[in-house]
């Protein structure tokens, strides 16, 4: 049996955009909530529920990790793009998902959870999925996607993040949480850019264009990851 992809989004509008482009026979799209905690909990619940249903029907878990009958997990949605790296309307493929505000403030600056010795703030995407998506989406921008609980709204924060994460192309709120919950399953993050990272200016956001780009990119999901 060919296993489907599980694609999780933060909000319903993102899920609708993914469904508009994705193959409904092979791609399951669910909404899990905003922020890394909701995303992790929602994704874990979906994987556990699917695994329990598969076991009850006698079909087994579908994966060596027991995380449910899915080929892979994709965190998808819209995002802010780092200026000069990912323009508005573009699509990015996350090579790594980074919890950029997981750590501690000190008089000398921010220390990541890695530097504190309490774990890691970085989760690598599955290399095969990254390659497959970038091959299928030749105009997509590969790079790190930072996960934040608070969306950037100032030039100072945008500049600090750009310096701290020179390979980052986008900022979102769920990728790291989804990646944690997907432990044992291949994971990748797929985002379309609705606005530049910096001062919050809703009038400058291009949501229609970003949702259209997300739908188009979602058409490549099963081809690339199936």
Short mmCIF file of N, CA and C in Angstrom, two decimals, residues 84-209:
data_model
loop_
_atom_site.label_atom_id
_atom_site.label_comp_id
_atom_site.label_asym_id
_atom_site.label_seq_id
_atom_site.Cartn_x
_atom_site.Cartn_y
_atom_site.Cartn_z
N UNK A 84 16.08 40.24 0.60
CA UNK A 84 17.26 39.89 -0.17
C UNK A 84 17.49 38.40 -0.30
N UNK A 85 16.68 37.60 0.36
CA UNK A 85 16.85 36.15 0.31
C UNK A 85 15.64 35.44 -0.29
N UNK A 86 14.44 35.86 0.10
CA UNK A 86 13.21 35.23 -0.40
C UNK A 86 12.17 36.32 -0.65
N UNK A 87 11.95 36.70 -1.89
CA UNK A 87 11.02 37.79 -2.17
C UNK A 87 9.56 37.40 -1.98
N UNK A 88 8.72 38.39 -1.82
CA UNK A 88 7.28 38.17 -1.70
C UNK A 88 6.79 37.44 -2.95
N UNK A 89 5.96 36.42 -2.74
CA UNK A 89 5.43 35.62 -3.84
C UNK A 89 6.24 34.39 -4.15
N UNK A 90 7.44 34.28 -3.58
CA UNK A 90 8.27 33.11 -3.84
C UNK A 90 7.89 31.96 -2.92
N UNK A 91 8.42 30.79 -3.22
CA UNK A 91 8.22 29.59 -2.41
C UNK A 91 9.56 29.18 -1.83
N UNK A 92 9.57 28.79 -0.57
CA UNK A 92 10.81 28.34 0.06
C UNK A 92 10.64 26.89 0.53
N UNK A 93 11.74 26.16 0.47
CA UNK A 93 11.80 24.79 0.97
C UNK A 93 12.77 24.80 2.14
N UNK A 94 12.29 24.40 3.31
CA UNK A 94 13.11 24.46 4.52
C UNK A 94 14.13 23.33 4.59
N UNK A 95 15.39 23.69 4.55
CA UNK A 95 16.47 22.72 4.73
C UNK A 95 16.59 22.35 6.21
N UNK A 96 16.38 23.35 7.07
CA UNK A 96 16.36 23.13 8.52
C UNK A 96 15.25 23.98 9.10
N UNK A 97 14.64 23.49 10.18
CA UNK A 97 13.68 24.28 10.95
C UNK A 97 14.34 24.62 12.28
N UNK A 98 14.38 25.91 12.61
CA UNK A 98 15.15 26.37 13.76
C UNK A 98 14.26 27.14 14.72
N UNK A 99 14.25 26.72 15.98
CA UNK A 99 13.51 27.44 17.02
C UNK A 99 14.36 28.63 17.44
N UNK A 100 14.11 29.77 16.81
CA UNK A 100 15.02 30.92 16.94
C UNK A 100 14.85 31.68 18.25
N UNK A 101 13.79 31.42 19.00
CA UNK A 101 13.63 32.11 20.29
C UNK A 101 13.64 31.13 21.46
N UNK A 102 14.18 29.93 21.25
CA UNK A 102 14.29 28.93 22.30
C UNK A 102 15.68 29.03 22.92
N UNK A 103 15.74 29.64 24.11
CA UNK A 103 17.03 29.86 24.74
C UNK A 103 16.90 30.81 25.91
N UNK A 104 17.91 31.65 26.08
CA UNK A 104 17.92 32.57 27.23
C UNK A 104 18.58 33.89 26.85
N UNK A 105 18.05 34.97 27.41
CA UNK A 105 18.69 36.27 27.27
C UNK A 105 19.81 36.40 28.30
N UNK A 106 20.89 37.05 27.91
CA UNK A 106 21.99 37.34 28.83
C UNK A 106 22.45 38.77 28.57
N UNK A 107 23.23 39.35 29.47
CA UNK A 107 23.76 40.70 29.22
C UNK A 107 24.58 40.80 27.95
N UNK A 108 25.11 39.65 27.51
CA UNK A 108 25.94 39.64 26.31
C UNK A 108 25.19 39.23 25.06
N UNK A 109 23.87 39.01 25.19
CA UNK A 109 23.08 38.63 24.03
C UNK A 109 22.33 37.33 24.25
N UNK A 110 21.69 36.85 23.20
CA UNK A 110 20.85 35.67 23.27
C UNK A 110 21.69 34.40 23.18
N UNK A 111 21.38 33.42 24.04
CA UNK A 111 22.01 32.11 24.00
C UNK A 111 20.97 31.09 23.56
N UNK A 112 21.29 30.31 22.55
CA UNK A 112 20.37 29.28 22.10
C UNK A 112 20.33 28.14 23.11
N UNK A 113 19.32 27.30 23.00
CA UNK A 113 19.21 26.15 23.89
C UNK A 113 20.39 25.21 23.69
N UNK A 114 20.96 25.21 22.48
CA UNK A 114 22.15 24.41 22.19
C UNK A 114 23.32 24.90 23.03
N UNK A 115 23.50 26.23 23.05
CA UNK A 115 24.60 26.81 23.79
C UNK A 115 24.43 26.63 25.29
N UNK A 116 23.19 26.53 25.73
CA UNK A 116 22.91 26.29 27.14
C UNK A 116 23.10 24.83 27.53
N UNK A 117 23.20 23.96 26.54
CA UNK A 117 23.38 22.54 26.81
C UNK A 117 22.12 21.80 27.15
N UNK A 118 20.96 22.35 26.70
CA UNK A 118 19.67 21.75 27.05
C UNK A 118 18.98 21.07 25.88
N UNK A 119 19.70 20.75 24.83
CA UNK A 119 19.07 20.13 23.67
C UNK A 119 19.46 20.85 22.41
N UNK A 120 18.59 20.81 21.42
CA UNK A 120 18.90 21.46 20.15
C UNK A 120 17.72 22.27 19.65
N UNK A 121 18.03 23.39 19.05
CA UNK A 121 17.01 24.26 18.46
C UNK A 121 16.92 24.05 16.96
N UNK A 122 17.67 23.11 16.44
CA UNK A 122 17.75 22.90 14.99
C UNK A 122 17.35 21.48 14.64
N UNK A 123 16.41 21.33 13.70
CA UNK A 123 16.03 20.02 13.19
C UNK A 123 16.18 20.03 11.68
N UNK A 124 16.99 19.10 11.18
CA UNK A 124 17.21 19.00 9.74
C UNK A 124 15.99 18.40 9.06
N UNK A 125 15.64 18.94 7.92
CA UNK A 125 14.62 18.31 7.09
C UNK A 125 15.22 17.06 6.43
N UNK A 126 14.36 16.19 5.97
CA UNK A 126 14.82 14.99 5.28
C UNK A 126 15.51 15.38 3.97
N UNK A 127 16.78 15.03 3.79
CA UNK A 127 17.50 15.47 2.59
C UNK A 127 16.85 15.02 1.29
N UNK A 128 16.30 13.82 1.27
CA UNK A 128 15.67 13.33 0.05
C UNK A 128 14.43 14.15 -0.29
N UNK A 129 13.65 14.54 0.73
CA UNK A 129 12.48 15.36 0.48
C UNK A 129 12.87 16.75 0.00
N UNK A 130 13.91 17.31 0.61
CA UNK A 130 14.38 18.64 0.18
C UNK A 130 14.79 18.59 -1.29
N UNK A 131 15.56 17.58 -1.64
CA UNK A 131 16.02 17.48 -3.04
C UNK A 131 14.85 17.26 -3.99
N UNK A 132 13.93 16.39 -3.59
CA UNK A 132 12.78 16.11 -4.46
C UNK A 132 11.94 17.36 -4.69
N UNK A 133 11.71 18.14 -3.62
CA UNK A 133 10.90 19.35 -3.77
C UNK A 133 11.62 20.43 -4.57
N UNK A 134 12.91 20.61 -4.31
CA UNK A 134 13.63 21.64 -5.06
C UNK A 134 13.79 21.24 -6.52
N UNK A 135 13.87 19.95 -6.81
CA UNK A 135 13.90 19.49 -8.20
C UNK A 135 12.55 19.74 -8.88
N UNK A 136 11.46 19.47 -8.13
CA UNK A 136 10.12 19.63 -8.69
C UNK A 136 9.71 21.10 -8.78
N UNK A 137 10.32 21.94 -7.93
CA UNK A 137 10.00 23.37 -7.89
C UNK A 137 11.30 24.15 -8.14
N UNK A 138 11.73 24.24 -9.39
CA UNK A 138 13.05 24.82 -9.68
C UNK A 138 13.22 26.28 -9.28
N UNK A 139 12.14 27.01 -9.10
CA UNK A 139 12.26 28.41 -8.69
C UNK A 139 12.18 28.58 -7.18
N UNK A 140 11.96 27.48 -6.45
CA UNK A 140 11.87 27.56 -5.00
C UNK A 140 13.23 27.91 -4.41
N UNK A 141 13.19 28.58 -3.26
CA UNK A 141 14.41 29.02 -2.57
C UNK A 141 14.66 28.07 -1.40
N UNK A 142 15.74 27.30 -1.42
CA UNK A 142 16.06 26.44 -0.28
C UNK A 142 16.81 27.21 0.80
N UNK A 143 16.59 26.85 2.04
CA UNK A 143 17.29 27.51 3.13
C UNK A 143 16.63 27.19 4.46
N UNK A 144 17.17 27.76 5.53
CA UNK A 144 16.59 27.55 6.85
C UNK A 144 15.30 28.35 7.01
N UNK A 145 14.38 27.79 7.78
CA UNK A 145 13.16 28.51 8.17
C UNK A 145 13.17 28.62 9.69
N UNK A 146 13.15 29.84 10.21
CA UNK A 146 13.16 30.02 11.65
C UNK A 146 11.74 29.99 12.18
N UNK A 147 11.56 29.33 13.32
CA UNK A 147 10.27 29.25 13.99
C UNK A 147 10.29 30.20 15.19
N UNK A 148 9.28 31.06 15.27
CA UNK A 148 9.18 32.02 16.36
C UNK A 148 7.78 31.98 16.95
N UNK A 149 7.68 32.17 18.26
CA UNK A 149 6.36 32.29 18.89
C UNK A 149 5.80 33.69 18.72
N UNK A 150 6.67 34.67 18.51
CA UNK A 150 6.26 36.05 18.28
C UNK A 150 6.78 36.50 16.92
N UNK A 151 5.87 36.87 16.04
CA UNK A 151 6.27 37.31 14.70
C UNK A 151 7.08 38.60 14.79
N UNK A 152 8.12 38.68 14.00
CA UNK A 152 8.97 39.87 13.97
C UNK A 152 8.19 41.08 13.50
N UNK A 153 8.37 42.22 14.20
CA UNK A 153 7.65 43.44 13.84
C UNK A 153 8.50 44.68 13.84
N UNK A 154 9.82 44.54 13.97
CA UNK A 154 10.71 45.70 13.97
C UNK A 154 11.91 45.44 13.09
N UNK A 155 12.50 46.51 12.60
CA UNK A 155 13.71 46.40 11.80
C UNK A 155 14.85 45.81 12.62
N UNK A 156 14.96 46.22 13.89
CA UNK A 156 16.05 45.74 14.74
C UNK A 156 16.01 44.22 14.89
N UNK A 157 14.82 43.68 15.14
CA UNK A 157 14.71 42.23 15.30
C UNK A 157 15.00 41.52 13.99
N UNK A 158 14.50 42.07 12.88
CA UNK A 158 14.76 41.46 11.57
C UNK A 158 16.25 41.42 11.27
N UNK A 159 16.94 42.49 11.58
CA UNK A 159 18.38 42.54 11.33
C UNK A 159 19.13 41.58 12.24
N UNK A 160 18.70 41.48 13.50
CA UNK A 160 19.35 40.55 14.42
C UNK A 160 19.18 39.11 13.95
N UNK A 161 17.99 38.75 13.54
CA UNK A 161 17.75 37.40 13.05
C UNK A 161 18.56 37.11 11.79
N UNK A 162 18.62 38.09 10.90
CA UNK A 162 19.37 37.90 9.66
C UNK A 162 20.85 37.65 9.95
N UNK A 163 21.39 38.38 10.95
CA UNK A 163 22.79 38.17 11.33
C UNK A 163 22.99 36.82 12.01
N UNK A 164 22.07 36.46 12.87
CA UNK A 164 22.21 35.23 13.65
C UNK A 164 22.01 33.99 12.80
N UNK A 165 21.18 34.10 11.76
CA UNK A 165 20.85 32.94 10.93
C UNK A 165 21.08 33.30 9.47
N UNK A 166 22.34 33.29 9.05
CA UNK A 166 22.66 33.75 7.69
C UNK A 166 22.11 32.87 6.58
N UNK A 167 21.72 31.65 6.89
CA UNK A 167 21.14 30.76 5.88
C UNK A 167 19.61 30.78 5.91
N UNK A 168 19.02 31.57 6.81
CA UNK A 168 17.57 31.60 6.92
C UNK A 168 16.95 32.38 5.77
N UNK A 169 15.89 31.83 5.21
CA UNK A 169 15.18 32.50 4.11
C UNK A 169 13.80 32.95 4.52
N UNK A 170 13.25 32.36 5.58
CA UNK A 170 11.88 32.69 5.97
C UNK A 170 11.68 32.52 7.46
N UNK A 171 10.59 33.13 7.94
CA UNK A 171 10.18 33.07 9.34
C UNK A 171 8.73 32.62 9.40
N UNK A 172 8.45 31.62 10.25
CA UNK A 172 7.08 31.16 10.46
C UNK A 172 6.93 30.80 11.93
N UNK A 173 5.82 30.14 12.28
CA UNK A 173 5.53 29.92 13.69
C UNK A 173 5.31 28.45 14.07
N UNK A 174 5.42 27.52 13.09
CA UNK A 174 5.05 26.14 13.41
C UNK A 174 6.09 25.08 13.06
N UNK A 175 6.98 25.34 12.13
CA UNK A 175 7.83 24.29 11.58
C UNK A 175 8.57 23.46 12.60
N UNK A 176 9.24 24.11 13.55
CA UNK A 176 10.01 23.37 14.54
C UNK A 176 9.10 22.46 15.36
N UNK A 177 7.92 22.93 15.74
CA UNK A 177 6.99 22.11 16.51
C UNK A 177 6.53 20.89 15.74
N UNK A 178 6.23 21.07 14.46
CA UNK A 178 5.82 19.94 13.62
C UNK A 178 6.97 18.95 13.49
N UNK A 179 8.18 19.47 13.29
CA UNK A 179 9.35 18.60 13.14
C UNK A 179 9.58 17.76 14.39
N UNK A 180 9.40 18.34 15.57
CA UNK A 180 9.57 17.59 16.82
C UNK A 180 8.55 16.46 16.88
N UNK A 181 7.30 16.75 16.55
CA UNK A 181 6.24 15.74 16.62
C UNK A 181 6.41 14.64 15.58
N UNK A 182 7.05 14.97 14.47
CA UNK A 182 7.21 14.01 13.38
C UNK A 182 8.37 13.06 13.60
N UNK A 183 8.99 13.07 14.76
CA UNK A 183 10.17 12.27 15.05
C UNK A 183 10.02 10.85 14.53
N UNK A 184 10.98 10.44 13.70
CA UNK A 184 10.93 9.10 13.13
C UNK A 184 10.36 9.05 11.74
N UNK A 185 9.68 10.11 11.32
CA UNK A 185 9.15 10.20 9.97
C UNK A 185 9.89 11.29 9.20
N UNK A 186 10.06 11.13 7.89
CA UNK A 186 10.67 12.19 7.09
C UNK A 186 9.84 13.47 7.22
N UNK A 187 10.54 14.60 7.32
CA UNK A 187 9.89 15.89 7.53
C UNK A 187 10.49 16.92 6.60
N UNK A 188 9.64 17.87 6.16
CA UNK A 188 10.12 19.02 5.40
C UNK A 188 9.14 20.17 5.60
N UNK A 189 9.62 21.40 5.41
CA UNK A 189 8.78 22.58 5.56
C UNK A 189 8.67 23.27 4.20
N UNK A 190 7.43 23.60 3.82
CA UNK A 190 7.17 24.26 2.54
C UNK A 190 6.37 25.53 2.80
N UNK A 191 6.90 26.67 2.37
CA UNK A 191 6.27 27.96 2.66
C UNK A 191 6.24 28.85 1.42
N UNK A 192 5.21 29.68 1.34
CA UNK A 192 5.18 30.75 0.35
C UNK A 192 5.26 32.08 1.10
N UNK A 193 5.88 33.06 0.47
CA UNK A 193 6.19 34.32 1.14
C UNK A 193 5.12 35.37 0.88
N UNK A 194 4.51 35.86 1.97
CA UNK A 194 3.44 36.86 1.85
C UNK A 194 3.92 38.27 2.16
N UNK A 195 5.05 38.39 2.85
CA UNK A 195 5.52 39.73 3.28
C UNK A 195 6.99 39.67 3.65
N UNK A 196 7.68 40.79 3.56
CA UNK A 196 9.07 40.82 4.04
C UNK A 196 9.09 40.88 5.57
N UNK A 197 10.10 40.29 6.16
CA UNK A 197 10.26 40.34 7.62
C UNK A 197 10.72 41.73 8.02
N UNK A 198 10.05 42.31 9.02
CA UNK A 198 10.41 43.65 9.48
C UNK A 198 9.21 44.33 10.09
N UNK A 199 9.15 45.65 10.04
CA UNK A 199 8.02 46.39 10.61
C UNK A 199 6.69 45.86 10.10
N UNK A 200 5.76 45.67 11.01
CA UNK A 200 4.47 45.06 10.67
C UNK A 200 3.61 46.04 9.88
N UNK A 201 3.31 45.70 8.63
CA UNK A 201 2.53 46.55 7.74
C UNK A 201 1.57 45.66 6.96
N UNK A 202 0.38 45.43 7.53
CA UNK A 202 -0.57 44.52 6.89
C UNK A 202 -0.97 44.97 5.50
N UNK A 203 -0.95 46.26 5.25
CA UNK A 203 -1.34 46.76 3.93
C UNK A 203 -0.37 46.31 2.85
N UNK A 204 0.86 45.98 3.26
CA UNK A 204 1.87 45.56 2.29
C UNK A 204 1.89 44.05 2.08
N UNK A 205 1.13 43.32 2.87
CA UNK A 205 1.12 41.86 2.73
C UNK A 205 0.42 41.47 1.43
N UNK A 206 0.90 40.45 0.79
CA UNK A 206 0.33 39.96 -0.46
C UNK A 206 -0.20 38.54 -0.24
N UNK A 207 -1.30 38.49 0.54
CA UNK A 207 -1.83 37.19 0.93
C UNK A 207 -2.39 36.42 -0.26
N UNK A 208 -3.10 37.10 -1.16
CA UNK A 208 -3.68 36.42 -2.32
C UNK A 208 -2.58 35.76 -3.15
N UNK A 209 -1.51 36.50 -3.38
CA UNK A 209 -0.41 35.97 -4.17
C UNK A 209 0.28 34.81 -3.45
#
